[in-house]
Coordinates of C-alpha atoms and ligand atoms in Angstrom, one line a residue:
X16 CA -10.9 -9.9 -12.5
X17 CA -7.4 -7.7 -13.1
X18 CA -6.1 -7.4 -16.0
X19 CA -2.7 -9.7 -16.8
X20 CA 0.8 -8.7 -15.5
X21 CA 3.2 -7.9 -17.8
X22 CA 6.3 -9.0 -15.7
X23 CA 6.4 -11.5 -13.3
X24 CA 9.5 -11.0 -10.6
X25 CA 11.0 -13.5 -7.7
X26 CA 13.4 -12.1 -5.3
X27 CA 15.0 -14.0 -3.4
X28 CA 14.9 -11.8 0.2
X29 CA 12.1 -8.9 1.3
X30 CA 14.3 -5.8 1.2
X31 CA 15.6 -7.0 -2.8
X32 CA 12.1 -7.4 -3.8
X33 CA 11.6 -3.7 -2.7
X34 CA 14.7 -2.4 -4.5
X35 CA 13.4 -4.4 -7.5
X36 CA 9.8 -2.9 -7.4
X37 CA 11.5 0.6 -6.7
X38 CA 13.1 0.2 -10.1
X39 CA 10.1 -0.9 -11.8
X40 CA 8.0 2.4 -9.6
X41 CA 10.3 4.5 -11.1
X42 CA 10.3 3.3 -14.6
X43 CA 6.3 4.0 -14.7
X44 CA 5.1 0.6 -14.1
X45 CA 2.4 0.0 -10.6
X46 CA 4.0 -2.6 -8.5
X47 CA 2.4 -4.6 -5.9
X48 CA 5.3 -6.7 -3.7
X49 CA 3.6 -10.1 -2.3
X50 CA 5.2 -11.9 0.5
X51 CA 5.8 -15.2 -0.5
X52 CA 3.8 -16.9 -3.2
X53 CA 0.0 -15.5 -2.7
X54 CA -2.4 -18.2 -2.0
X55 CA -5.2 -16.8 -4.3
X56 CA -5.2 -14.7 -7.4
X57 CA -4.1 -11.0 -7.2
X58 CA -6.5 -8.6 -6.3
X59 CA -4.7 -5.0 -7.4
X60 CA -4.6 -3.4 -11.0
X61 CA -0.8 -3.5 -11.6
X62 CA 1.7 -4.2 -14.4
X63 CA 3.9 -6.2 -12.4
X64 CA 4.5 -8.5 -9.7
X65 CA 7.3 -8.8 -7.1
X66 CA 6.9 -12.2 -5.2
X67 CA 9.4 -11.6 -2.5
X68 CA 10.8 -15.1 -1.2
X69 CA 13.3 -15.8 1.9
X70 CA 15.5 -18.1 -0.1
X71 CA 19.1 -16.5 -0.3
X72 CA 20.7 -18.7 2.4
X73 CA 18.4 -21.8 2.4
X74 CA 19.1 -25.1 1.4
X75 CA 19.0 -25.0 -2.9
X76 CA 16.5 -27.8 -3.0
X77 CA 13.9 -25.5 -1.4
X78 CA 15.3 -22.9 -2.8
X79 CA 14.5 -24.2 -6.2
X80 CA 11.0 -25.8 -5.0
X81 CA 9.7 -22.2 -3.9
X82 CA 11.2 -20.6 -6.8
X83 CA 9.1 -23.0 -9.3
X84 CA 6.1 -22.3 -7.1
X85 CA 6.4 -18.5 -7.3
X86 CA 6.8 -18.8 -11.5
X87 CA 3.6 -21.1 -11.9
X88 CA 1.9 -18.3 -9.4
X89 CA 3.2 -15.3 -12.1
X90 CA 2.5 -17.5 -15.2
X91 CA -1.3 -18.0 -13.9
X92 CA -1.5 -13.7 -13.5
X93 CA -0.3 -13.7 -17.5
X94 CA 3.2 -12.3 -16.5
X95 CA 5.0 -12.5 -20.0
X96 CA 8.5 -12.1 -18.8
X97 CA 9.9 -13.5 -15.9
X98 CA 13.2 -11.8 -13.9
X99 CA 14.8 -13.8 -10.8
X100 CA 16.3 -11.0 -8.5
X101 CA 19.1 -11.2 -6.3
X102 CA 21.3 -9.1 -4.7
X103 CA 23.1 -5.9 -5.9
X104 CA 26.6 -7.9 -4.0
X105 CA 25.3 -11.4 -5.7
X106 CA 25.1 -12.3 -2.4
X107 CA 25.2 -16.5 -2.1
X108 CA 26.9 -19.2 -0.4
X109 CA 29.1 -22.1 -2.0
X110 CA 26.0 -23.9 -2.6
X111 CA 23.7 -21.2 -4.2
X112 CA 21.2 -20.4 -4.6
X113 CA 21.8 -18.0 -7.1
X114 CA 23.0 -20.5 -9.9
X115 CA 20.6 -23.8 -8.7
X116 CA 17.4 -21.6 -9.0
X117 CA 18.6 -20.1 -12.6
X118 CA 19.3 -23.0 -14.2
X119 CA 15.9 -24.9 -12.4
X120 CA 13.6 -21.4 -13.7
X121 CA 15.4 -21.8 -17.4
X122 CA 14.4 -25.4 -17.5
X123 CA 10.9 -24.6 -16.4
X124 CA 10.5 -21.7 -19.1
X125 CA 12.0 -23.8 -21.4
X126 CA 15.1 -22.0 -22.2
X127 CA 18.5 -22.1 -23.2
X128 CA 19.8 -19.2 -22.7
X129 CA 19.3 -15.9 -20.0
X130 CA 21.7 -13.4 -18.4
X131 CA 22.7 -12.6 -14.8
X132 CA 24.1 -9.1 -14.1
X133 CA 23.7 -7.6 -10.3
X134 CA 25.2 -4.3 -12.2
X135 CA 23.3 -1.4 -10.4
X136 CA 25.1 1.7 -10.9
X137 CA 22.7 4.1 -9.6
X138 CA 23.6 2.7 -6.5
X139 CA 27.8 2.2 -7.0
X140 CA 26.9 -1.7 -8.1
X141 CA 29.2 -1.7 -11.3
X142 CA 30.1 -4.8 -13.4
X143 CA 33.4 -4.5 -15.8
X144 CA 34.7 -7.5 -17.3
X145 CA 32.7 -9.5 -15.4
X146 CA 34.6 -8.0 -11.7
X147 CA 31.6 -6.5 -9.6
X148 CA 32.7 -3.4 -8.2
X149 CA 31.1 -1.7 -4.7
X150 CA 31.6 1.8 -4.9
X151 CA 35.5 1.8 -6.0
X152 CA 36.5 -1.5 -5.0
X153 CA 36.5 -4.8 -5.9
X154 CA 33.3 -6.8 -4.1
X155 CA 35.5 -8.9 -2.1
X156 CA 37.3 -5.7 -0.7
X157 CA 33.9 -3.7 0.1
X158 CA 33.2 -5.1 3.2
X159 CA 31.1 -8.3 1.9
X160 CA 33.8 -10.8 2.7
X161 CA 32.2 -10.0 6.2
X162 CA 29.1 -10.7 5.9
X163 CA 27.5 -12.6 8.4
X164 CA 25.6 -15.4 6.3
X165 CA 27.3 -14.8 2.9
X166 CA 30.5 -13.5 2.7
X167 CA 31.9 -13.1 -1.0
X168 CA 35.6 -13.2 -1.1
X169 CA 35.7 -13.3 -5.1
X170 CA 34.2 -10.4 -7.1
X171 CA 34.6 -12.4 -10.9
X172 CA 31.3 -13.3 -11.0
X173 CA 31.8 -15.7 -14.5
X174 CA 33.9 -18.3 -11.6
X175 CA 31.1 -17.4 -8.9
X176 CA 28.1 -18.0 -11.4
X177 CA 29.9 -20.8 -13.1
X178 CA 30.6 -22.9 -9.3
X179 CA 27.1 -22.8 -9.3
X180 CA 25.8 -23.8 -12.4
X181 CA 26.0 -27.5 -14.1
X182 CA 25.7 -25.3 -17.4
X183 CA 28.5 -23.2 -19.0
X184 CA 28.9 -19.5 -17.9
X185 CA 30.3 -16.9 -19.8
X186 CA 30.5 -12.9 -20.0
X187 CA 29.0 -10.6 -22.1
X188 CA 31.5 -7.8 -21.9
X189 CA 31.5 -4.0 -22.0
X190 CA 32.4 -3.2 -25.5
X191 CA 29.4 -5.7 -26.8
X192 CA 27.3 -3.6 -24.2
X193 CA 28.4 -0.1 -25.0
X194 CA 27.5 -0.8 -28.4
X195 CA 23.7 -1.8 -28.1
X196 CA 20.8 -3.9 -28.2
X197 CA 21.9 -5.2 -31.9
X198 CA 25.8 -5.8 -30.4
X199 CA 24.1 -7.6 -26.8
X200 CA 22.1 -9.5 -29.2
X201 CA 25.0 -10.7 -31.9
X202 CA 26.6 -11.8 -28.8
X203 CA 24.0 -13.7 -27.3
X204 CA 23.7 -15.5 -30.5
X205 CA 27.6 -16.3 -30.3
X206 CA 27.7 -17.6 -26.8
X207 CA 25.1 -19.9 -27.5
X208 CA 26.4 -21.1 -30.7
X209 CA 29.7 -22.0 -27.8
X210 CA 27.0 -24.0 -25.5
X211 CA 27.6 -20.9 -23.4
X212 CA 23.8 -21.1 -20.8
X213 CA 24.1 -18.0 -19.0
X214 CA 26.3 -14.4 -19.4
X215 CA 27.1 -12.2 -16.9
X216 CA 27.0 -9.2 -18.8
X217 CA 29.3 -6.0 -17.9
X218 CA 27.0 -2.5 -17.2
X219 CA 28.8 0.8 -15.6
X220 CA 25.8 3.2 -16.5
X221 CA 22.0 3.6 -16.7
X222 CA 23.2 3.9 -20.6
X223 CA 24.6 0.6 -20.3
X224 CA 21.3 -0.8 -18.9
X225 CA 18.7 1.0 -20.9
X226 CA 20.7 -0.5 -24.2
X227 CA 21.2 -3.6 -22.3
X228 CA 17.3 -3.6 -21.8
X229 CA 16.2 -3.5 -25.3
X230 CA 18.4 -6.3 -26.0
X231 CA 16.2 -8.4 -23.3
X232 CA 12.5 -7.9 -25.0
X233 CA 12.5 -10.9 -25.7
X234 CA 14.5 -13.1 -23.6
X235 CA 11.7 -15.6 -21.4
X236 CA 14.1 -15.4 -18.3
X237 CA 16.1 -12.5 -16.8
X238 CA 18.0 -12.8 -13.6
X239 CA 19.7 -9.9 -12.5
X240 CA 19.9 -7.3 -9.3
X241 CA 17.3 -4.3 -9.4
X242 CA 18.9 -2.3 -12.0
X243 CA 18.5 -4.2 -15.0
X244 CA 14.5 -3.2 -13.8
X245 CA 15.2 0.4 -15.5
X246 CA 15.4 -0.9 -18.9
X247 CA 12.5 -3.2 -19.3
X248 CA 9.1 -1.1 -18.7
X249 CA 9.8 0.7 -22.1
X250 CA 9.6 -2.8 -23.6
X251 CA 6.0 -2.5 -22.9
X252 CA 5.1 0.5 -23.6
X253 CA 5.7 2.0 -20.3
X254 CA 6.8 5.6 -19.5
X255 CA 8.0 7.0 -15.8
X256 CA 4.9 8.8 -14.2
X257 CA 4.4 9.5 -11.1
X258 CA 1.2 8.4 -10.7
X259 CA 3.0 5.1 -10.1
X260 CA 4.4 5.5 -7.0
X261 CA 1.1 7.0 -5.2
X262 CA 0.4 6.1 -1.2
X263 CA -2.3 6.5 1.3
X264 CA -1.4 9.7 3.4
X265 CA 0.9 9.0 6.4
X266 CA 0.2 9.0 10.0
X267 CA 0.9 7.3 13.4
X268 CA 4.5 7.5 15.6
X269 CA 7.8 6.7 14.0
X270 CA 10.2 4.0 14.6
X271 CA 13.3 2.1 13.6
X272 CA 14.4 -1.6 13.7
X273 CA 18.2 -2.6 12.5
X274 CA 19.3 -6.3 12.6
X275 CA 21.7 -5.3 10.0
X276 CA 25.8 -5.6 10.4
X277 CA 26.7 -3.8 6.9
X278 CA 28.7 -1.2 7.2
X279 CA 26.2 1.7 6.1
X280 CA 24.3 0.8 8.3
X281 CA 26.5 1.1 11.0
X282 CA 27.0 4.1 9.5
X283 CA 23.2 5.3 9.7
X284 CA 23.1 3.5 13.9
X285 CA 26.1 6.1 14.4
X286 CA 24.5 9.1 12.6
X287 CA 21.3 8.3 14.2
X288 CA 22.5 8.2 18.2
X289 CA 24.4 11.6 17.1
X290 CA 21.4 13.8 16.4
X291 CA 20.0 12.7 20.3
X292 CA 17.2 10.9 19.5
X293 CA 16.5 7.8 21.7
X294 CA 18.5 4.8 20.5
X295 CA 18.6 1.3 22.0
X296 CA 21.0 -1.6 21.8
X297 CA 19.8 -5.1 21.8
X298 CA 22.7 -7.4 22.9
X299 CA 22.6 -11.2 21.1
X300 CA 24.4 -13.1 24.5
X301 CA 21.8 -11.8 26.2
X302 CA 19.5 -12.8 24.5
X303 CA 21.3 -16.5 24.4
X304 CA 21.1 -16.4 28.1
X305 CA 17.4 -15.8 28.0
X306 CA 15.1 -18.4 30.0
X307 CA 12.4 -16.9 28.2
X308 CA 13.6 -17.0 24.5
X309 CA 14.0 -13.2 24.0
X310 CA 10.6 -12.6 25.6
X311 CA 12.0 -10.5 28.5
X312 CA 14.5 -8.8 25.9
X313 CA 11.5 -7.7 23.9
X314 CA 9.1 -6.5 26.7
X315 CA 12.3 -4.0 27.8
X316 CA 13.0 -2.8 24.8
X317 CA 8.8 -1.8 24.2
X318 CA 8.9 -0.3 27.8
X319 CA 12.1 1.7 26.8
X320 CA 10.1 2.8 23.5
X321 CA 6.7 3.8 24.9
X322 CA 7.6 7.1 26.8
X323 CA 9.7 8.2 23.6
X324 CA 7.4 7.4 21.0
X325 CA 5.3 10.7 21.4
X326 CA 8.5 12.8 20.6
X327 CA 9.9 11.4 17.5
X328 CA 11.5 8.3 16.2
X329 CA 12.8 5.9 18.3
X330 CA 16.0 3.0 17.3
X331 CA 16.2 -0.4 18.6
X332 CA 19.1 -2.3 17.2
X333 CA 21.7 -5.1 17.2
X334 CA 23.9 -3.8 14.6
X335 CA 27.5 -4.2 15.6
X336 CA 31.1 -3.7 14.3
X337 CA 32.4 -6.8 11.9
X338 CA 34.4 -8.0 15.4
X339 CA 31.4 -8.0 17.9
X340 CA 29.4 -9.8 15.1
X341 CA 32.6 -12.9 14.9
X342 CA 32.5 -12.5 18.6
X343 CA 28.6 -13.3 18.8
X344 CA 28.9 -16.1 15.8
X345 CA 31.8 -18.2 17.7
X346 CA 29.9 -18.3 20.6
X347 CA 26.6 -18.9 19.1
X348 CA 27.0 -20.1 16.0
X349 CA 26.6 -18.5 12.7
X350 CA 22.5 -19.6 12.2
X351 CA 21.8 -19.6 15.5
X352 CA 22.8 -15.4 16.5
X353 CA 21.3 -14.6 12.9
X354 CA 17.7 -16.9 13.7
X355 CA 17.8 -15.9 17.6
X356 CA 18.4 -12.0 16.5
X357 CA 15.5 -11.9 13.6
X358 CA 13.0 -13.4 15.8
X359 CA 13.7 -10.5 18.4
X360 CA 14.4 -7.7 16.1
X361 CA 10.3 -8.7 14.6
X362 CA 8.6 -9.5 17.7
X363 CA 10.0 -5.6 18.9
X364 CA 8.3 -4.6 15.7
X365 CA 5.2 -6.1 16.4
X366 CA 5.3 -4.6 19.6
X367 CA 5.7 -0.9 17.7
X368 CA 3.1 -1.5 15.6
X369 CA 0.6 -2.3 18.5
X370 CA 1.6 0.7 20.6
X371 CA 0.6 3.0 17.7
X372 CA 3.7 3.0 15.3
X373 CA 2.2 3.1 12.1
X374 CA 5.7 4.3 10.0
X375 CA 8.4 2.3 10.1
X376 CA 11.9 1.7 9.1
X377 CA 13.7 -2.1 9.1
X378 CA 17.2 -2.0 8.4
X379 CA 18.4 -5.7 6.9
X380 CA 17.6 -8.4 4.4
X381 CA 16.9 -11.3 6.5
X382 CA 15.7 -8.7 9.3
X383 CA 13.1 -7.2 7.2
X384 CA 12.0 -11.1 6.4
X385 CA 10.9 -11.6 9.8
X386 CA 9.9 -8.5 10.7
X387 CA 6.9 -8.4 7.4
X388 CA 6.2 -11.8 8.6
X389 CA 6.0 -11.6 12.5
X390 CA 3.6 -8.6 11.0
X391 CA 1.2 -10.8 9.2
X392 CA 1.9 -9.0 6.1
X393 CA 1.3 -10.3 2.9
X394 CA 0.9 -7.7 0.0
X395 CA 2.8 -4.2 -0.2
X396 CA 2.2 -1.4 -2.7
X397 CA 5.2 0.1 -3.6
X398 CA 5.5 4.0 -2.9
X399 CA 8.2 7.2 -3.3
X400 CA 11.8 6.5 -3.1
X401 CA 13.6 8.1 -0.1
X402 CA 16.9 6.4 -1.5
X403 CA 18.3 4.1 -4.5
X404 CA 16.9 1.0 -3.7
X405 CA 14.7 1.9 -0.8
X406 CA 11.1 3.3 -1.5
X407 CA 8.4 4.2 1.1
X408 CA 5.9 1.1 0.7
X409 CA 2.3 0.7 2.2
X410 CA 0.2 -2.5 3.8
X411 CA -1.9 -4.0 5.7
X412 CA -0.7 -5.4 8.8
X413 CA -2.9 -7.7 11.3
X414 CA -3.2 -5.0 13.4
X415 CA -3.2 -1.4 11.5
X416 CA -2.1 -0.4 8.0
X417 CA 1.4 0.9 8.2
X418 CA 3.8 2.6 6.0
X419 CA 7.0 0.8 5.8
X420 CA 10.5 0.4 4.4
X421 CA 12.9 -2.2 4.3
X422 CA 16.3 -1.0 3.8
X423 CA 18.8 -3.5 2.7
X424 CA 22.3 -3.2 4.7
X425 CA 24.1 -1.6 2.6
X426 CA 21.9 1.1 0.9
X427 CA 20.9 4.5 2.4
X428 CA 22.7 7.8 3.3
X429 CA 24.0 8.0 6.9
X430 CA 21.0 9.8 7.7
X431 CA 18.9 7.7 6.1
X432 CA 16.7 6.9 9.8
X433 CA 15.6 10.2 10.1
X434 CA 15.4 10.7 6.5
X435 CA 13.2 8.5 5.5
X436 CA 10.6 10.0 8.2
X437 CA 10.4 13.6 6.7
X438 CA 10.3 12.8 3.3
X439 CA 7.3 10.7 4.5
X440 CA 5.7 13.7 5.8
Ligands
ADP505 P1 22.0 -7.1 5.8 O1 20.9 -6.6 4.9 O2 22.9 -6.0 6.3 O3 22.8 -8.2 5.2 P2 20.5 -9.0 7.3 O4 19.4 -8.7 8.2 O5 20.2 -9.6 6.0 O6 21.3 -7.6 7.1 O7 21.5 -10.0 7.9 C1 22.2 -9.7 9.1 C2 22.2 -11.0 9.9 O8 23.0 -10.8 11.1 C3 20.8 -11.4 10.5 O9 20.6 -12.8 10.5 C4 20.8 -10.8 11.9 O10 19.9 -11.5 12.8 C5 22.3 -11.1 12.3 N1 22.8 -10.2 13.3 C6 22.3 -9.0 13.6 N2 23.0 -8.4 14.6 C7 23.9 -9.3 15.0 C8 24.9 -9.3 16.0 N3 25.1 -8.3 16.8 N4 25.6 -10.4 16.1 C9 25.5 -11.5 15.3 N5 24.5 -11.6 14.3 C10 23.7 -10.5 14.2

């Protein structure tokens, strides 16, 4: 028997779970990631749980039914607080699922009332007046409104948040926030007395978050991006140490994956290719023209790998330019290049992992999904961070242990492939 988990977490894709669990590392509380709900009880001595689902872009209704099946999985491990995580961008569609699975966890806990904030700012994920900012621009100017499965073209998150929710949305704003836990809390109180359900709430700083914590030690339900993570363990009683973030030693050859389009990691393909080291490209159209669904796309790109592997770390990746990636979609269709593409992208990674790769990198969201799946992979103990967002994690695979990272598209320096590998070592 384990003890009980303090904090029970759902993300809603692999590489947020890991940002999330990063926070948490960092903030001195042991994190074990699960992929997907776990089928039995848990079976490591942690304080909190990060069930990582695949539900950004699905249909809400599933959306919502795995959701509810991840909380009853947390509840049963004693998690006392329960925080929905999504991404740093708020990425969703029209439908959701970001609003649809609130407002279906809130009436599960029982609730009236929780917050969403994606506010990260250790990472350039600001929220001011309720805008989300990227870096120094507005979210629907920092490249998002590309996206390739959810492009947000408005960064006021009180209209995106309140097109998905049946409830009433509203904003908790900076001044409330700047002036702490007892400010947040007279506000809460105010919004509710206006039937206001959920509040985006405004956070520039880590200041902002660790006040905006405290205000939260309570609350049943928090949904938010990974940084809201920083001001929670001290609810518990928790300190940073790093004796949370402890990992087997490393070993085995090196490799990277990328199904991602974002623009850093464009950025980090581009870096990559200029320091020489072997890089190759996989092309979706011809993978579409494929008799063998990819199969003869996958064995070429392992045949390419092997020689190189000995040397150093090796690339294989679709990531293209905003304009190859409409090009690809119109011919394709949206689903279809993003479905056809994962299921490459992972089967290569299997492929690494049985010739010997036992460190790897996967660039993308969805990517890193498919890839932890292909890979049988169903528990991951979170490790060092190389980059905001991005730690060093550790699991078993079916076919070797590995140490991993999933590297969501738009976090990591531009030399964040070859990066990752030394700080490893
Ligand atoms: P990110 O974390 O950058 O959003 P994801 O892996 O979550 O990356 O999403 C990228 C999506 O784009 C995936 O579904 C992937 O299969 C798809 N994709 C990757 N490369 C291409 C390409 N060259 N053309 C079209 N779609 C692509």
């Amino acid at each position: 028997m384990t003890s009980p988990i303090k904090l029970g977490c759902i993300a809603d894709d692999f590489t947020g779970a890991t940002d999330l669990a990063n926070n948490l590392v960092r903030s001195g509380m042991r994190v074990v990631q699960t992929i997907g709900v776990p089928s039995g009880p848990l079976n490591a001595e942690v304080d909190a749980v990060v069930v990582a689902l695949k539900s950004r872009t699905i249909a809400p209704a599933e959306a919502i039914a795995q959701s509810l099946d991840a909380l009853r999985w947390l509840q049963t491990q004693g998690a006392e607080q329960i925080y929905f995580k999504y991404c740093s961008t708020f990425d969703s569609t029209a439908q959701g699922n970001i609003g649809p699975v609130t407002e279906a966890l809130m009436q599960a806990l029982n609730t009236d009332f929780t917050i969403a904030t994606p506010a990260f700012p250790d990472n350039g994920r600001t929220v001011f007046k309720g805008y989300l900012f990227v870096g120094d621009v507005l979210l629907n100017e920092s490249g998002m409104q590309n996206h390739p499965l959810t492009p947000m073209t408005d960064a006021n998150l009180v209209r995106v948040m309140q097109a998905q929710c049946t409830g009433k949305v509203g904003l908790i704003d900076h001044r409330a926030v700047a002036q702490g836990a007892a400010a947040v809390t007279q506000r809460i109180a105010d919004l509710k007395a206006q039937g206001i359900r959920v509040a985006v709430v405004d956070a520039v700083s880590n200041d902002d978050l660790h006040r905006l914590g405290a205000a939260l030690k309570d609350m049943p339900l928090v949904t938010a991006g990974s940084g809201v993570a920083i001001g929670l363990p001290a609810n518990f009683g928790l300190k940073p140490t790093p004796q949370a973030s402890v990992l087997p030693p490393a070993s085995g050859l090196q490799a990277v994956v990328s199904g991602s389009c974002s623009q850093a990691t464009n950025r980090q393909v581009a870096h990559f290719q200029s320091t020489g080291r072997p890089a190759l490209a996989i092309d979706p159209l011809a993978l579409a023209r494929s008799t063998r669904q990819g199969d003869d796309v996958v064995e070429h790109a392992l045949a390419w790998a092997a020689p190189h592997l000995a040397s150093g770390p090796v690339l294989v990746y679709s990531t293209a330019e905003p304009d190859a990636v409409k090009a690809v979609q119109a011919q394709l269709g949206v689903e279809a290049a993003g479905a056809l593409v994962e299921h490459t992208i992972a089967a290569i990674a299997r492929g690494l992992v049985a010739h010997g790769v036992h460190q790897l990198v996967v660039a993308g969201g969805e990517t890193s999904g498919a890839c932890v799946q292909a890979l049988g992979i169903t528990q991951m103990q979170i490790g060092p961070q190389i980059d905001p967002g991005v730690p060093w994690c550790h699991a078993q695979t079916d076919l070797a242990p590995v140490h991993l990272t999933l590297k969501s598209g738009n976090f990591g320096t531009d030399d964040f492939f070859t990066k990752a590998f030394s700080q490893l070592a």
